[in-house]
Amino acid sequence: MPAKKPGNPILDQLKSATTDERLAVEFFERMRWPEGAACPRCGDVDVYQMMQAGTDERQENFRWRCRGCKKQFTVRVGTIMEDSPIPLKVWAYAFWSACASKKGVSSLQIQRETGLSYKSSLFMMHRIRWAMVESGGAPLFGTVEVDETYVGGKPRKANKVEDRKSAKRGRGTDKQPVVAMVERGGRVRTRVVANVTAANLEEAMRECVHPSACIVTDELNVYPSAARDFAGGHKTVKHGDGEYVKYEADGFAIHTNTAEGFFSLFKRALIGAYHHVSREHLHRYAAEREFLYNTRKMDDADRVATAIRMAEGKRLTYKQPALA
Ligand SMILES: [Zn+2]
């Protein structure tokens, strides 16, 4: 009998972390400082855990002290969890829910499961989505499908089966256009744009796609101009003529099915988990779907560890305008 494949040890640590505050603190510390703790303020590694007087128990806020700058810190400092009164075991649970659920998790669900107020739950989940935003990642290479769709806004009875043509123009809806750029076999990037114009699409593509890429889109009239500078060229499929894939002589398939597949997952998550997503917050949900797509080959535990590592350097508070 072959030996049973050992599970990911992070998974067990994570499960314990959701039930006990000390284990949660130690879990976040291990994730953040796998090589040993360092001061988040000055970077000094000459740091030590503060103990309760006369015991070998850690001080109750799990503080550290830095011998370099003499300041105290905790594992929360300099992360999305700084300034939050929510226990780290609840944060661990929320990270887990956000990373392991294929369909997405709503703040309402987290509220029910953790007993937090709705406001706190929303705050926490928005921070986690913010952690998932990948900034400054490598541009998309190779064949990149670009497509746009309309999502969010107030739910309407009539738009259950959405007519793609009218959705493209966004007529009579308060839905928000989202652009997805998908590297075939690779990563996705999304941008929420004010309107679907050549200028907006060009800007999104310039930010996310390498100039050598080959762009594949449908026949929407804004794409030729938006894609004109890409060295790999611009290929189109004519959805209006019922054409969903076109093969070139060398077997290259022109289609945008990968991008459409991403949008269909995104929309299902929006309908299933989030009852209402306002325009202001849509980019957060898009970033969450982007993160889940780009880490799809990881197991759940590694995905959680990745999200936690991305939470560093992203401290935000209620007051910052980015959260408006
Ligand atoms: Zn220091």
Coordinates of C-alpha atoms and ligand atoms in Angstrom, one line a residue:
M1 CA 0.0 0.0 0.0
P2 CA 1.4 3.4 -0.9
A3 CA 1.9 5.7 2.1
K4 CA -0.9 8.2 2.5
K5 CA 0.2 11.5 1.2
P6 CA 0.8 13.8 4.1
G7 CA -1.5 16.8 4.3
N8 CA -0.3 20.3 4.2
P9 CA 0.9 21.1 7.8
I10 CA -0.3 24.7 7.4
L11 CA -3.9 23.3 7.2
D12 CA -3.7 21.8 10.7
Q13 CA -2.1 24.9 12.1
L14 CA -4.7 27.0 10.6
K15 CA -7.6 24.9 12.0
S16 CA -6.1 25.2 15.5
A17 CA -5.5 28.9 15.0
T18 CA -9.2 29.5 14.4
T19 CA -10.1 28.2 17.9
D20 CA -7.4 29.7 20.2
E21 CA -6.0 33.2 20.3
R22 CA -2.4 32.2 21.3
L23 CA -2.3 29.6 18.5
A24 CA -3.6 32.2 16.1
V25 CA -1.0 34.8 17.1
E26 CA 1.7 32.1 16.7
F27 CA 0.3 31.1 13.3
F28 CA 0.3 34.7 12.0
E29 CA 3.9 35.1 13.3
R30 CA 5.1 32.0 11.6
M31 CA 3.5 33.1 8.3
R32 CA 4.9 36.5 8.5
W33 CA 8.3 35.7 9.9
P34 CA 9.3 32.2 8.7
E35 CA 13.0 33.0 9.4
G36 CA 12.3 34.6 12.8
A37 CA 10.7 37.8 13.9
A38 CA 11.9 41.2 12.7
C39 CA 10.9 44.7 13.9
P40 CA 8.2 46.0 11.5
R41 CA 9.4 49.6 12.2
C42 CA 13.2 49.4 11.9
G43 CA 13.8 45.9 10.5
D44 CA 16.1 44.9 13.3
V45 CA 16.1 41.2 14.1
D46 CA 17.3 41.7 17.6
V47 CA 13.8 41.4 19.1
Y48 CA 12.3 39.4 21.9
Q49 CA 8.9 38.3 23.2
M50 CA 7.6 40.1 26.2
M51 CA 6.7 37.9 29.1
Q52 CA 4.3 38.3 32.0
A53 CA 6.3 39.2 35.1
G54 CA 7.8 36.2 36.9
T55 CA 6.4 33.6 34.4
D56 CA 7.3 32.1 31.1
E57 CA 3.9 33.0 29.7
R58 CA 3.8 35.6 26.9
Q59 CA 2.4 38.9 27.8
E60 CA -1.3 39.0 27.1
N61 CA -1.2 41.2 24.0
F62 CA 1.6 39.0 22.6
R63 CA 3.9 41.9 22.2
W64 CA 7.5 41.9 21.2
R65 CA 10.2 44.5 21.9
C66 CA 12.9 45.6 19.5
R67 CA 16.4 46.2 21.0
G68 CA 17.2 48.4 18.0
C69 CA 14.5 51.1 18.2
K70 CA 13.3 50.1 21.7
K71 CA 9.7 50.0 20.5
Q72 CA 7.1 47.4 21.1
F73 CA 5.2 45.7 18.3
T74 CA 2.9 42.8 17.6
V75 CA 2.4 40.7 14.5
R76 CA -0.5 43.0 13.5
V77 CA 1.8 46.1 13.1
G78 CA 2.1 47.1 9.5
T79 CA -0.6 44.8 8.2
I80 CA -4.3 45.0 7.4
M81 CA -5.0 43.8 11.0
E82 CA -3.3 46.7 12.7
D83 CA -5.8 48.9 14.6
S84 CA -8.4 46.2 14.5
P85 CA -9.9 45.0 17.8
I86 CA -11.0 41.7 16.2
P87 CA -9.2 38.7 17.7
L88 CA -6.6 37.0 15.4
K89 CA -8.4 33.7 15.7
V90 CA -11.4 35.4 13.9
W91 CA -9.1 36.9 11.3
A92 CA -7.6 33.4 10.8
Y93 CA -11.1 32.0 10.2
A94 CA -12.0 34.9 7.8
F95 CA -8.8 34.3 5.8
W96 CA -9.6 30.7 5.6
S97 CA -13.2 31.3 4.5
A98 CA -12.2 33.8 1.9
C99 CA -9.5 31.6 0.4
A100 CA -11.0 28.1 0.6
S101 CA -14.5 28.9 -0.7
K102 CA -14.7 28.6 -4.5
K103 CA -17.9 30.6 -4.6
G104 CA -16.8 33.5 -2.4
V105 CA -17.9 34.3 1.1
S106 CA -20.1 37.2 2.1
S107 CA -19.7 39.5 5.1
L108 CA -23.2 38.4 6.2
Q109 CA -22.0 34.8 6.4
I110 CA -18.9 35.8 8.3
Q111 CA -21.1 37.9 10.6
R112 CA -23.4 34.9 11.3
E113 CA -20.5 32.5 11.9
T114 CA -18.3 34.7 14.1
G115 CA -20.8 36.8 16.0
L116 CA -19.1 40.0 14.9
S117 CA -21.3 43.1 14.1
Y118 CA -22.0 43.5 10.4
K119 CA -19.9 46.6 10.3
S120 CA -16.9 44.8 11.7
S121 CA -17.4 41.8 9.5
L122 CA -17.6 44.0 6.4
F123 CA -14.5 45.9 7.6
M124 CA -12.6 42.6 8.0
M125 CA -13.6 41.1 4.7
H126 CA -12.8 44.3 2.8
R127 CA -9.3 44.3 4.4
I128 CA -8.8 40.7 3.3
R129 CA -9.9 41.6 -0.3
W130 CA -7.5 44.5 -0.1
A131 CA -4.7 42.0 0.9
M132 CA -5.5 39.9 -2.1
V133 CA -4.8 42.8 -4.5
E134 CA -1.6 42.0 -6.3
S135 CA 0.3 45.2 -7.1
G136 CA 3.3 45.4 -9.3
G137 CA 3.0 41.8 -10.5
A138 CA 4.6 40.7 -13.8
P139 CA 2.7 41.8 -16.9
L140 CA 0.7 39.2 -18.8
F141 CA 2.6 37.6 -21.6
G142 CA 1.9 35.5 -24.7
T143 CA -1.7 35.3 -25.9
V144 CA -3.9 37.5 -23.8
E145 CA -7.7 37.4 -24.1
V146 CA -9.4 40.7 -23.3
D147 CA -13.1 41.0 -22.7
E148 CA -15.5 43.2 -20.8
T149 CA -18.7 42.6 -19.0
Y150 CA -21.2 44.5 -16.8
V151 CA -21.7 43.4 -13.3
G152 CA -22.9 44.7 -9.9
G153 CA -25.5 47.4 -9.5
K154 CA -28.9 46.9 -8.2
P155 CA -30.4 43.5 -8.9
R156 CA -33.2 43.7 -11.4
K157 CA -35.8 41.1 -12.2
A158 CA -35.3 41.4 -16.0
N159 CA -31.6 40.8 -16.1
K160 CA -31.5 37.2 -15.1
V161 CA -30.6 36.2 -18.6
E162 CA -28.6 39.0 -19.8
D163 CA -28.5 39.9 -23.4
R164 CA -24.9 40.3 -24.2
K165 CA -25.4 42.9 -26.9
S166 CA -27.3 45.3 -24.8
A167 CA -25.1 44.6 -21.8
K168 CA -22.2 45.6 -23.8
R169 CA -23.6 49.0 -24.3
G170 CA -24.8 49.0 -20.7
R171 CA -28.0 50.7 -21.7
G172 CA -30.6 51.2 -19.0
T173 CA -28.6 49.5 -16.4
D174 CA -26.6 50.8 -13.4
K175 CA -24.1 48.0 -13.8
Q176 CA -20.4 48.7 -13.9
P177 CA -18.1 47.6 -16.7
V178 CA -15.3 45.3 -15.7
V179 CA -12.4 44.4 -18.1
A180 CA -10.7 41.1 -17.7
M181 CA -7.3 40.3 -19.3
V182 CA -6.4 36.7 -19.3
E183 CA -3.2 35.1 -20.2
R184 CA -4.0 31.7 -21.9
G185 CA -3.0 29.1 -19.3
G186 CA -1.9 31.7 -16.9
R187 CA -3.0 34.7 -14.9
V188 CA -5.9 37.2 -15.0
R189 CA -6.0 40.9 -14.3
T190 CA -9.1 42.9 -13.9
R191 CA -10.0 46.6 -14.1
V192 CA -13.2 48.3 -13.2
V193 CA -13.6 51.1 -15.7
A194 CA -16.0 54.0 -15.8
N195 CA -17.0 53.3 -19.5
V196 CA -16.0 50.9 -22.1
T197 CA -14.0 53.2 -24.4
A198 CA -10.9 52.6 -26.4
A199 CA -8.9 55.0 -24.1
N200 CA -10.0 53.2 -21.0
L201 CA -9.3 49.8 -22.4
E202 CA -6.0 50.9 -23.8
E203 CA -5.0 52.2 -20.4
A204 CA -6.0 49.0 -18.6
M205 CA -4.1 46.9 -21.2
R206 CA -1.0 49.0 -20.9
E207 CA -1.0 48.6 -17.2
C208 CA -1.4 44.9 -17.2
V209 CA -0.2 43.4 -20.5
H210 CA 3.4 43.2 -21.9
P211 CA 3.8 45.1 -25.2
S212 CA 4.9 41.9 -26.9
A213 CA 1.6 40.1 -26.3
C214 CA -0.9 39.0 -28.9
I215 CA -4.4 40.4 -28.0
V216 CA -7.5 38.4 -28.7
T217 CA -10.9 40.0 -28.4
D218 CA -14.4 39.9 -29.9
E219 CA -15.4 42.3 -32.6
L220 CA -16.4 45.2 -30.3
N221 CA -15.4 48.4 -32.1
V222 CA -13.2 49.9 -29.4
Y223 CA -10.6 47.1 -29.4
P224 CA -8.7 47.7 -32.7
S225 CA -7.6 51.1 -31.4
A226 CA -7.0 50.0 -27.8
A227 CA -4.9 47.0 -29.0
R228 CA -3.0 48.6 -31.9
D229 CA 0.4 48.9 -30.2
F230 CA 0.8 45.3 -29.2
A231 CA 3.6 43.7 -31.1
G232 CA 2.0 40.3 -31.2
G233 CA -1.0 41.7 -33.1
H234 CA -4.7 41.8 -32.5
K235 CA -7.0 38.9 -33.5
T236 CA -10.8 39.0 -33.3
V237 CA -13.6 36.5 -33.2
K238 CA -17.0 37.6 -34.5
H239 CA -19.5 36.7 -31.8
G240 CA -22.2 38.7 -33.7
D241 CA -21.9 36.2 -36.5
G242 CA -22.3 33.3 -34.1
E243 CA -18.6 32.6 -34.4
Y244 CA -17.0 31.5 -31.1
V245 CA -13.8 30.1 -32.3
K246 CA -11.7 30.6 -35.4
Y247 CA -8.7 28.5 -36.3
E248 CA -5.7 29.8 -38.1
A249 CA -3.6 27.8 -40.6
D250 CA -1.1 26.9 -37.8
G251 CA -3.9 25.7 -35.5
F252 CA -4.0 28.8 -33.3
A253 CA -7.5 29.2 -31.9
I254 CA -8.9 32.7 -31.8
H255 CA -11.5 32.8 -29.0
T256 CA -12.2 34.6 -25.8
N257 CA -13.6 31.6 -23.9
T258 CA -11.0 31.8 -21.1
A259 CA -12.0 35.4 -20.3
E260 CA -15.7 34.5 -20.5
G261 CA -15.1 31.6 -18.2
F262 CA -13.5 33.9 -15.7
F263 CA -16.5 36.3 -15.9
S264 CA -19.0 33.5 -15.5
L265 CA -17.2 32.4 -12.2
F266 CA -17.1 36.0 -11.1
K267 CA -20.8 36.6 -11.8
R268 CA -21.8 33.4 -10.1
A269 CA -19.9 34.4 -7.0
L270 CA -21.5 37.8 -7.0
I271 CA -25.0 36.3 -7.2
G272 CA -24.3 33.5 -4.8
A273 CA -22.4 35.2 -2.0
Y274 CA -22.9 38.9 -2.2
H275 CA -26.5 40.1 -2.2
H276 CA -25.6 43.6 -3.3
V277 CA -22.2 44.9 -4.4
S278 CA -22.0 48.6 -4.8
R279 CA -20.0 50.3 -7.5
E280 CA -17.5 51.6 -5.0
H281 CA -16.6 48.2 -3.7
L282 CA -16.8 46.2 -7.0
H283 CA -13.0 46.4 -7.6
R284 CA -12.5 44.6 -4.3
Y285 CA -14.6 41.7 -5.3
A286 CA -12.9 41.7 -8.7
A287 CA -9.5 41.6 -7.0
E288 CA -10.7 38.7 -4.8
R289 CA -11.8 36.7 -7.9
E290 CA -8.5 37.6 -9.6
F291 CA -6.5 36.3 -6.6
L292 CA -8.5 33.0 -6.4
Y293 CA -8.1 32.5 -10.2
N294 CA -4.4 33.2 -10.1
T295 CA -3.8 30.8 -7.1
R296 CA -6.1 28.1 -8.5
K297 CA -3.3 25.5 -8.7
M298 CA -2.4 25.9 -5.0
D299 CA -4.1 23.9 -2.3
D300 CA -6.3 25.9 0.1
A301 CA -3.7 26.1 2.9
D302 CA -1.0 27.5 0.6
R303 CA -3.6 30.0 -0.8
V304 CA -4.3 31.2 2.8
A305 CA -0.6 31.5 3.5
T306 CA -0.2 33.6 0.3
A307 CA -3.0 35.9 1.2
I308 CA -1.7 36.4 4.7
R309 CA 1.8 37.3 3.3
M310 CA 0.2 39.7 1.0
A311 CA -1.5 41.4 4.0
E312 CA 1.8 42.9 5.0
G313 CA 2.4 46.5 4.1
K314 CA -1.2 47.1 3.4
R315 CA -2.3 48.8 6.6
L316 CA -5.6 50.7 6.1
T317 CA -8.0 52.3 8.5
Y318 CA -11.7 53.4 8.2
K319 CA -10.6 56.9 7.4
Q320 CA -8.7 56.4 4.3
P321 CA -10.4 57.7 1.2
A322 CA -9.5 54.5 -0.7
L323 CA -12.3 52.8 1.2
A324 CA -15.0 55.3 0.4
Ligands
ZN1 ZN 12.8 48.3 15.8

